[in-house]
Amino acid sequence: MFQDILDFLIKFGPWGLFIHAFADAVIFPVPAFFLQVSLSIMHPQNALWLATYGFIGCLLGTPFGYLIGKLLGKSVLYKILKKEWIDAATNMFQKNGEAAILIGSFTPVPFKVFTILSGCLNFPLWRLLAYAAIGRATKFYVVGTLFYLYGNAAEGMVKDVSLYIALIAVPLILVGMFIKRKRKRRKMEQEKLAESNPVLMEEKIREQTSDQTPSA
């Protein structure tokens, strides 16, 4: 059945990919990656345009996936996807939701898992959109660029594109998380020090008061 749907969508070219990417972010279980590759093989000169259609479709579909999670909860995921995908994504979310979205955007785990989970766990929608934009742009445009530069020869390259992106991006994301947590911890220590030292606390209150006082 899913193959019949893909065969139908491929007839519409870029707009078929747009629809597929939109549905991929909402509930359709087959990632838009497969249709993007098929269309890029047929029209490698338009590969970057195809990536753009897919990227925009995915972003527009993201709030709808979020809404499904908000209204129906995680149960809908277990009806359409593998339990191990859902459990893995949930575990990532519980550790760090932002990193989960970024990493999940270019892993084999269907992206709708992360849009629906975001709604289930009340993750801020604007953050979901921001991190989805970064991750999905990476996935769509890496594939599009390879086909644009190498034509049909890129077919063999993109099979492991998720792995290659992950090998580069995941360490960068982990380093970013480490730096962010270190800065947050340092800020908390400074606040505790200020609270334990009356002089520093008084200076802090004075600074806050002066900031709130309107200038003449």
PDB file of C-alpha atoms in Angstrom:
ATOM      1  CA  MET A   1       0.000   0.000   0.000  1.00  0.00           C
ATOM      2  CA  PHE A   2       2.766   2.422   0.927  1.00  0.00           C
ATOM      3  CA  GLN A   3       4.590   1.699  -2.321  1.00  0.00           C
ATOM      4  CA  ASP A   4       1.406   2.520  -4.240  1.00  0.00           C
ATOM      5  CA  ILE A   5       1.245   5.859  -2.418  1.00  0.00           C
ATOM      6  CA  LEU A   6       4.887   6.605  -3.276  1.00  0.00           C
ATOM      7  CA  ASP A   7       4.290   5.675  -6.925  1.00  0.00           C
ATOM      8  CA  PHE A   8       1.347   8.069  -6.947  1.00  0.00           C
ATOM      9  CA  LEU A   9       3.259  10.933  -5.313  1.00  0.00           C
ATOM     10  CA  ILE A  10       6.261  10.603  -7.606  1.00  0.00           C
ATOM     11  CA  LYS A  11       4.059  11.603 -10.542  1.00  0.00           C
ATOM     12  CA  PHE A  12       3.715  15.076  -9.022  1.00  0.00           C
ATOM     13  CA  GLY A  13       7.449  15.685  -8.843  1.00  0.00           C
ATOM     14  CA  PRO A  14       8.490  18.385  -6.328  1.00  0.00           C
ATOM     15  CA  TRP A  15       4.924  18.826  -5.093  1.00  0.00           C
ATOM     16  CA  GLY A  16       4.713  15.097  -4.451  1.00  0.00           C
ATOM     17  CA  LEU A  17       7.829  15.390  -2.280  1.00  0.00           C
ATOM     18  CA  PHE A  18       6.310  18.406  -0.534  1.00  0.00           C
ATOM     19  CA  ILE A  19       3.203  16.368   0.343  1.00  0.00           C
ATOM     20  CA  HIS A  20       5.291  13.384   1.425  1.00  0.00           C
ATOM     21  CA  ALA A  21       7.560  15.511   3.646  1.00  0.00           C
ATOM     22  CA  PHE A  22       4.517  17.180   5.187  1.00  0.00           C
ATOM     23  CA  ALA A  23       2.953  13.784   5.935  1.00  0.00           C
ATOM     24  CA  ASP A  24       6.302  12.451   7.177  1.00  0.00           C
ATOM     25  CA  ALA A  25       6.267  15.066   9.951  1.00  0.00           C
ATOM     26  CA  VAL A  26       2.675  14.217  10.877  1.00  0.00           C
ATOM     27  CA  ILE A  27       1.843  10.505  10.628  1.00  0.00           C
ATOM     28  CA  PHE A  28       3.025   8.803   7.378  1.00  0.00           C
ATOM     29  CA  PRO A  29       5.444   5.986   8.381  1.00  0.00           C
ATOM     30  CA  VAL A  30       7.732   6.098   5.302  1.00  0.00           C
ATOM     31  CA  PRO A  31      10.433   8.824   5.509  1.00  0.00           C
ATOM     32  CA  ALA A  32      10.456  11.456   2.744  1.00  0.00           C
ATOM     33  CA  PHE A  33      14.117  10.570   2.149  1.00  0.00           C
ATOM     34  CA  PHE A  34      13.093   7.710  -0.139  1.00  0.00           C
ATOM     35  CA  LEU A  35      10.981   9.861  -2.449  1.00  0.00           C
ATOM     36  CA  GLN A  36      13.622  12.576  -2.475  1.00  0.00           C
ATOM     37  CA  VAL A  37      16.231  10.062  -3.663  1.00  0.00           C
ATOM     38  CA  SER A  38      13.935   8.641  -6.342  1.00  0.00           C
ATOM     39  CA  LEU A  39      13.102  12.093  -7.729  1.00  0.00           C
ATOM     40  CA  SER A  40      16.722  13.244  -7.520  1.00  0.00           C
ATOM     41  CA  ILE A  41      17.812  10.240  -9.582  1.00  0.00           C
ATOM     42  CA  MET A  42      15.274  11.223 -12.229  1.00  0.00           C
ATOM     43  CA  HIS A  43      16.137  14.942 -12.154  1.00  0.00           C
ATOM     44  CA  PRO A  44      19.572  15.505 -10.580  1.00  0.00           C
ATOM     45  CA  GLN A  45      19.728  19.043 -12.019  1.00  0.00           C
ATOM     46  CA  ASN A  46      16.726  19.941  -9.842  1.00  0.00           C
ATOM     47  CA  ALA A  47      18.012  18.201  -6.726  1.00  0.00           C
ATOM     48  CA  LEU A  48      18.409  21.418  -4.706  1.00  0.00           C
ATOM     49  CA  TRP A  49      14.883  22.551  -5.609  1.00  0.00           C
ATOM     50  CA  LEU A  50      13.588  19.156  -4.538  1.00  0.00           C
ATOM     51  CA  ALA A  51      15.411  19.548  -1.224  1.00  0.00           C
ATOM     52  CA  THR A  52      13.741  22.931  -0.752  1.00  0.00           C
ATOM     53  CA  TYR A  53      10.250  21.551  -1.402  1.00  0.00           C
ATOM     54  CA  GLY A  54      10.880  18.698   1.020  1.00  0.00           C
ATOM     55  CA  PHE A  55      12.304  20.978   3.691  1.00  0.00           C
ATOM     56  CA  ILE A  56       9.396  23.443   3.551  1.00  0.00           C
ATOM     57  CA  GLY A  57       6.842  20.613   3.555  1.00  0.00           C
ATOM     58  CA  CYS A  58       8.462  19.104   6.633  1.00  0.00           C
ATOM     59  CA  LEU A  59       8.470  22.393   8.557  1.00  0.00           C
ATOM     60  CA  LEU A  60       4.825  23.078   7.714  1.00  0.00           C
ATOM     61  CA  GLY A  61       3.835  19.585   8.831  1.00  0.00           C
ATOM     62  CA  THR A  62       5.749  19.782  12.121  1.00  0.00           C
ATOM     63  CA  PRO A  63       3.071  21.764  14.067  1.00  0.00           C
ATOM     64  CA  PHE A  64       0.414  19.254  12.995  1.00  0.00           C
ATOM     65  CA  GLY A  65       2.471  16.349  14.349  1.00  0.00           C
ATOM     66  CA  TYR A  66       2.955  18.345  17.522  1.00  0.00           C
ATOM     67  CA  LEU A  67      -0.811  18.883  17.793  1.00  0.00           C
ATOM     68  CA  ILE A  68      -1.480  15.151  17.412  1.00  0.00           C
ATOM     69  CA  GLY A  69       0.858  14.453  20.311  1.00  0.00           C
ATOM     70  CA  LYS A  70      -0.772  17.196  22.353  1.00  0.00           C
ATOM     71  CA  LEU A  71      -4.281  15.862  21.812  1.00  0.00           C
ATOM     72  CA  LEU A  72      -3.866  12.092  21.487  1.00  0.00           C
ATOM     73  CA  GLY A  73      -0.679  11.345  23.404  1.00  0.00           C
ATOM     74  CA  LYS A  74       1.980   8.723  22.713  1.00  0.00           C
ATOM     75  CA  SER A  75      -0.519   5.900  22.078  1.00  0.00           C
ATOM     76  CA  VAL A  76      -0.915   6.947  18.439  1.00  0.00           C
ATOM     77  CA  LEU A  77       2.791   6.281  17.832  1.00  0.00           C
ATOM     78  CA  TYR A  78       2.565   2.660  18.984  1.00  0.00           C
ATOM     79  CA  LYS A  79      -0.132   2.034  16.385  1.00  0.00           C
ATOM     80  CA  ILE A  80       1.964   3.155  13.400  1.00  0.00           C
ATOM     81  CA  LEU A  81       5.630   2.724  14.340  1.00  0.00           C
ATOM     82  CA  LYS A  82       8.044   0.246  15.908  1.00  0.00           C
ATOM     83  CA  LYS A  83       8.162   0.209  19.691  1.00  0.00           C
ATOM     84  CA  GLU A  84      11.974   0.359  19.754  1.00  0.00           C
ATOM     85  CA  TRP A  85      11.949   3.604  17.718  1.00  0.00           C
ATOM     86  CA  ILE A  86       9.497   5.201  20.143  1.00  0.00           C
ATOM     87  CA  ASP A  87      11.352   3.997  23.239  1.00  0.00           C
ATOM     88  CA  ALA A  88      14.690   5.209  21.859  1.00  0.00           C
ATOM     89  CA  ALA A  89      13.279   8.641  21.018  1.00  0.00           C
ATOM     90  CA  THR A  90      11.587   8.934  24.417  1.00  0.00           C
ATOM     91  CA  ASN A  91      14.854   8.109  26.151  1.00  0.00           C
ATOM     92  CA  MET A  92      16.643  10.793  24.119  1.00  0.00           C
ATOM     93  CA  PHE A  93      13.944  13.328  24.977  1.00  0.00           C
ATOM     94  CA  GLN A  94      14.146  12.635  28.693  1.00  0.00           C
ATOM     95  CA  LYS A  95      17.897  13.270  28.655  1.00  0.00           C
ATOM     96  CA  ASN A  96      17.852  16.358  26.450  1.00  0.00           C
ATOM     97  CA  GLY A  97      14.907  17.288  24.250  1.00  0.00           C
ATOM     98  CA  GLU A  98      16.828  19.789  22.124  1.00  0.00           C
ATOM     99  CA  ALA A  99      19.595  17.345  21.271  1.00  0.00           C
ATOM    100  CA  ALA A 100      17.001  14.632  20.603  1.00  0.00           C
ATOM    101  CA  ILE A 101      15.336  16.748  17.919  1.00  0.00           C
ATOM    102  CA  LEU A 102      18.620  17.722  16.281  1.00  0.00           C
ATOM    103  CA  ILE A 103      19.978  14.190  16.252  1.00  0.00           C
ATOM    104  CA  GLY A 104      16.599  12.675  15.366  1.00  0.00           C
ATOM    105  CA  SER A 105      16.287  14.972  12.364  1.00  0.00           C
ATOM    106  CA  PHE A 106      18.895  13.020  10.447  1.00  0.00           C
ATOM    107  CA  THR A 107      18.703   9.531  11.938  1.00  0.00           C
ATOM    108  CA  PRO A 108      16.699   6.616  10.455  1.00  0.00           C
ATOM    109  CA  VAL A 109      14.054   7.085  13.184  1.00  0.00           C
ATOM    110  CA  PRO A 110      10.985   8.609  11.440  1.00  0.00           C
ATOM    111  CA  PHE A 111      10.762  12.329  12.206  1.00  0.00           C
ATOM    112  CA  LYS A 112       7.090  12.159  13.214  1.00  0.00           C
ATOM    113  CA  VAL A 113       8.238  10.350  16.372  1.00  0.00           C
ATOM    114  CA  PHE A 114       9.882  13.570  17.518  1.00  0.00           C
ATOM    115  CA  THR A 115       7.088  15.932  16.464  1.00  0.00           C
ATOM    116  CA  ILE A 116       4.437  13.848  18.243  1.00  0.00           C
ATOM    117  CA  LEU A 117       6.631  13.252  21.295  1.00  0.00           C
ATOM    118  CA  SER A 118       7.232  16.995  21.561  1.00  0.00           C
ATOM    119  CA  GLY A 119       3.491  17.501  21.864  1.00  0.00           C
ATOM    120  CA  CYS A 120       3.128  14.637  24.352  1.00  0.00           C
ATOM    121  CA  LEU A 121       5.865  16.005  26.615  1.00  0.00           C
ATOM    122  CA  ASN A 122       4.850  19.683  26.240  1.00  0.00           C
ATOM    123  CA  PHE A 123       8.147  20.639  24.627  1.00  0.00           C
ATOM    124  CA  PRO A 124       7.895  24.281  23.417  1.00  0.00           C
ATOM    125  CA  LEU A 125       6.667  24.363  19.810  1.00  0.00           C
ATOM    126  CA  TRP A 126       8.949  27.225  18.811  1.00  0.00           C
ATOM    127  CA  ARG A 127      11.969  25.254  19.955  1.00  0.00           C
ATOM    128  CA  LEU A 128      10.766  22.189  18.074  1.00  0.00           C
ATOM    129  CA  LEU A 129      10.483  24.278  14.895  1.00  0.00           C
ATOM    130  CA  ALA A 130      13.878  25.916  15.402  1.00  0.00           C
ATOM    131  CA  TYR A 131      15.802  22.698  15.980  1.00  0.00           C
ATOM    132  CA  ALA A 132      13.811  20.811  13.348  1.00  0.00           C
ATOM    133  CA  ALA A 133      14.730  23.510  10.820  1.00  0.00           C
ATOM    134  CA  ILE A 134      18.435  23.014  11.508  1.00  0.00           C
ATOM    135  CA  GLY A 135      18.344  19.218  11.481  1.00  0.00           C
ATOM    136  CA  ARG A 136      15.993  18.730   8.539  1.00  0.00           C
ATOM    137  CA  ALA A 137      17.754  21.342   6.418  1.00  0.00           C
ATOM    138  CA  THR A 138      20.975  19.416   6.955  1.00  0.00           C
ATOM    139  CA  LYS A 139      19.409  16.126   5.862  1.00  0.00           C
ATOM    140  CA  PHE A 140      17.519  17.435   2.815  1.00  0.00           C
ATOM    141  CA  TYR A 141      20.269  19.670   1.476  1.00  0.00           C
ATOM    142  CA  VAL A 142      23.123  17.211   1.942  1.00  0.00           C
ATOM    143  CA  VAL A 143      21.204  14.715  -0.196  1.00  0.00           C
ATOM    144  CA  GLY A 144      20.234  17.431  -2.696  1.00  0.00           C
ATOM    145  CA  THR A 145      23.780  18.758  -2.972  1.00  0.00           C
ATOM    146  CA  LEU A 146      25.256  15.309  -3.594  1.00  0.00           C
ATOM    147  CA  PHE A 147      22.838  14.644  -6.467  1.00  0.00           C
ATOM    148  CA  TYR A 148      23.324  18.140  -7.880  1.00  0.00           C
ATOM    149  CA  LEU A 149      27.116  17.736  -7.922  1.00  0.00           C
ATOM    150  CA  TYR A 150      27.484  14.061  -8.823  1.00  0.00           C
ATOM    151  CA  GLY A 151      24.248  13.208 -10.625  1.00  0.00           C
ATOM    152  CA  ASN A 152      23.078   9.605 -10.507  1.00  0.00           C
ATOM    153  CA  ALA A 153      26.471   8.562  -9.116  1.00  0.00           C
ATOM    154  CA  ALA A 154      25.290  10.010  -5.793  1.00  0.00           C
ATOM    155  CA  GLU A 155      22.781   7.176  -5.375  1.00  0.00           C
ATOM    156  CA  GLY A 156      25.415   5.006  -3.742  1.00  0.00           C
ATOM    157  CA  MET A 157      26.664   7.887  -1.589  1.00  0.00           C
ATOM    158  CA  VAL A 158      23.354   8.787   0.030  1.00  0.00           C
ATOM    159  CA  LYS A 159      22.594   5.290   1.309  1.00  0.00           C
ATOM    160  CA  ASP A 160      24.679   5.981   4.398  1.00  0.00           C
ATOM    161  CA  VAL A 161      24.176   9.758   4.456  1.00  0.00           C
ATOM    162  CA  SER A 162      22.448   9.603   7.857  1.00  0.00           C
ATOM    163  CA  LEU A 163      25.447   7.796   9.302  1.00  0.00           C
ATOM    164  CA  TYR A 164      27.930  10.292   7.853  1.00  0.00           C
ATOM    165  CA  ILE A 165      25.940  13.284   9.086  1.00  0.00           C
ATOM    166  CA  ALA A 166      25.591  11.708  12.517  1.00  0.00           C
ATOM    167  CA  LEU A 167      29.332  11.048  12.758  1.00  0.00           C
ATOM    168  CA  ILE A 168      29.974  14.758  12.184  1.00  0.00           C
ATOM    169  CA  ALA A 169      26.976  16.383  13.837  1.00  0.00           C
ATOM    170  CA  VAL A 170      26.491  14.282  16.967  1.00  0.00           C
ATOM    171  CA  PRO A 171      29.940  15.108  18.453  1.00  0.00           C
ATOM    172  CA  LEU A 172      29.326  18.815  17.742  1.00  0.00           C
ATOM    173  CA  ILE A 173      25.912  18.649  19.432  1.00  0.00           C
ATOM    174  CA  LEU A 174      27.372  16.860  22.453  1.00  0.00           C
ATOM    175  CA  VAL A 175      30.127  19.462  22.775  1.00  0.00           C
ATOM    176  CA  GLY A 176      27.508  22.219  22.549  1.00  0.00           C
ATOM    177  CA  MET A 177      25.441  20.533  25.262  1.00  0.00           C
ATOM    178  CA  PHE A 178      28.516  20.223  27.488  1.00  0.00           C
ATOM    179  CA  ILE A 179      29.371  23.916  27.102  1.00  0.00           C
ATOM    180  CA  LYS A 180      25.762  24.943  27.731  1.00  0.00           C
ATOM    181  CA  ARG A 181      25.510  22.848  30.899  1.00  0.00           C
ATOM    182  CA  LYS A 182      28.872  24.128  32.119  1.00  0.00           C
ATOM    183  CA  ARG A 183      27.762  27.747  31.693  1.00  0.00           C
ATOM    184  CA  LYS A 184      24.448  27.017  33.419  1.00  0.00           C
ATOM    185  CA  ARG A 185      26.226  25.345  36.331  1.00  0.00           C
ATOM    186  CA  ARG A 186      28.622  28.269  36.656  1.00  0.00           C
ATOM    187  CA  LYS A 187      25.722  30.724  36.709  1.00  0.00           C
ATOM    188  CA  MET A 188      23.960  28.736  39.434  1.00  0.00           C
ATOM    189  CA  GLU A 189      27.149  28.671  41.521  1.00  0.00           C
ATOM    190  CA  GLN A 190      27.508  32.440  41.173  1.00  0.00           C
ATOM    191  CA  GLU A 191      23.897  32.944  42.267  1.00  0.00           C
ATOM    192  CA  LYS A 192      24.389  30.687  45.297  1.00  0.00           C
ATOM    193  CA  LEU A 193      27.555  32.576  46.205  1.00  0.00           C
ATOM    194  CA  ALA A 194      25.710  35.887  45.949  1.00  0.00           C
ATOM    195  CA  GLU A 195      22.887  34.588  48.153  1.00  0.00           C
ATOM    196  CA  SER A 196      25.323  33.329  50.805  1.00  0.00           C
ATOM    197  CA  ASN A 197      27.249  36.625  50.839  1.00  0.00           C
ATOM    198  CA  PRO A 198      25.085  39.529  52.078  1.00  0.00           C
ATOM    199  CA  VAL A 199      27.362  42.154  50.553  1.00  0.00           C
ATOM    200  CA  LEU A 200      27.209  40.593  47.114  1.00  0.00           C
ATOM    201  CA  MET A 201      23.470  40.047  47.521  1.00  0.00           C
ATOM    202  CA  GLU A 202      22.959  43.728  48.376  1.00  0.00           C
ATOM    203  CA  GLU A 203      24.944  44.772  45.320  1.00  0.00           C
ATOM    204  CA  LYS A 204      22.869  42.432  43.168  1.00  0.00           C
ATOM    205  CA  ILE A 205      19.594  43.898  44.493  1.00  0.00           C
ATOM    206  CA  ARG A 206      20.931  47.431  43.945  1.00  0.00           C
ATOM    207  CA  GLU A 207      21.815  46.568  40.338  1.00  0.00           C
ATOM    208  CA  GLN A 208      18.354  45.100  39.703  1.00  0.00           C
ATOM    209  CA  THR A 209      16.701  48.173  41.244  1.00  0.00           C
ATOM    210  CA  SER A 210      18.758  50.554  39.123  1.00  0.00           C
ATOM    211  CA  ASP A 211      17.895  48.572  35.991  1.00  0.00           C
ATOM    212  CA  GLN A 212      14.173  48.839  36.759  1.00  0.00           C
ATOM    213  CA  THR A 213      14.312  52.585  37.542  1.00  0.00           C
ATOM    214  CA  PRO A 214      13.146  54.543  34.472  1.00  0.00           C
ATOM    215  CA  SER A 215      15.609  57.049  33.131  1.00  0.00           C
ATOM    216  CA  ALA A 216      14.697  60.705  33.192  1.00  0.00           C
TER     217      ALA A 216
END
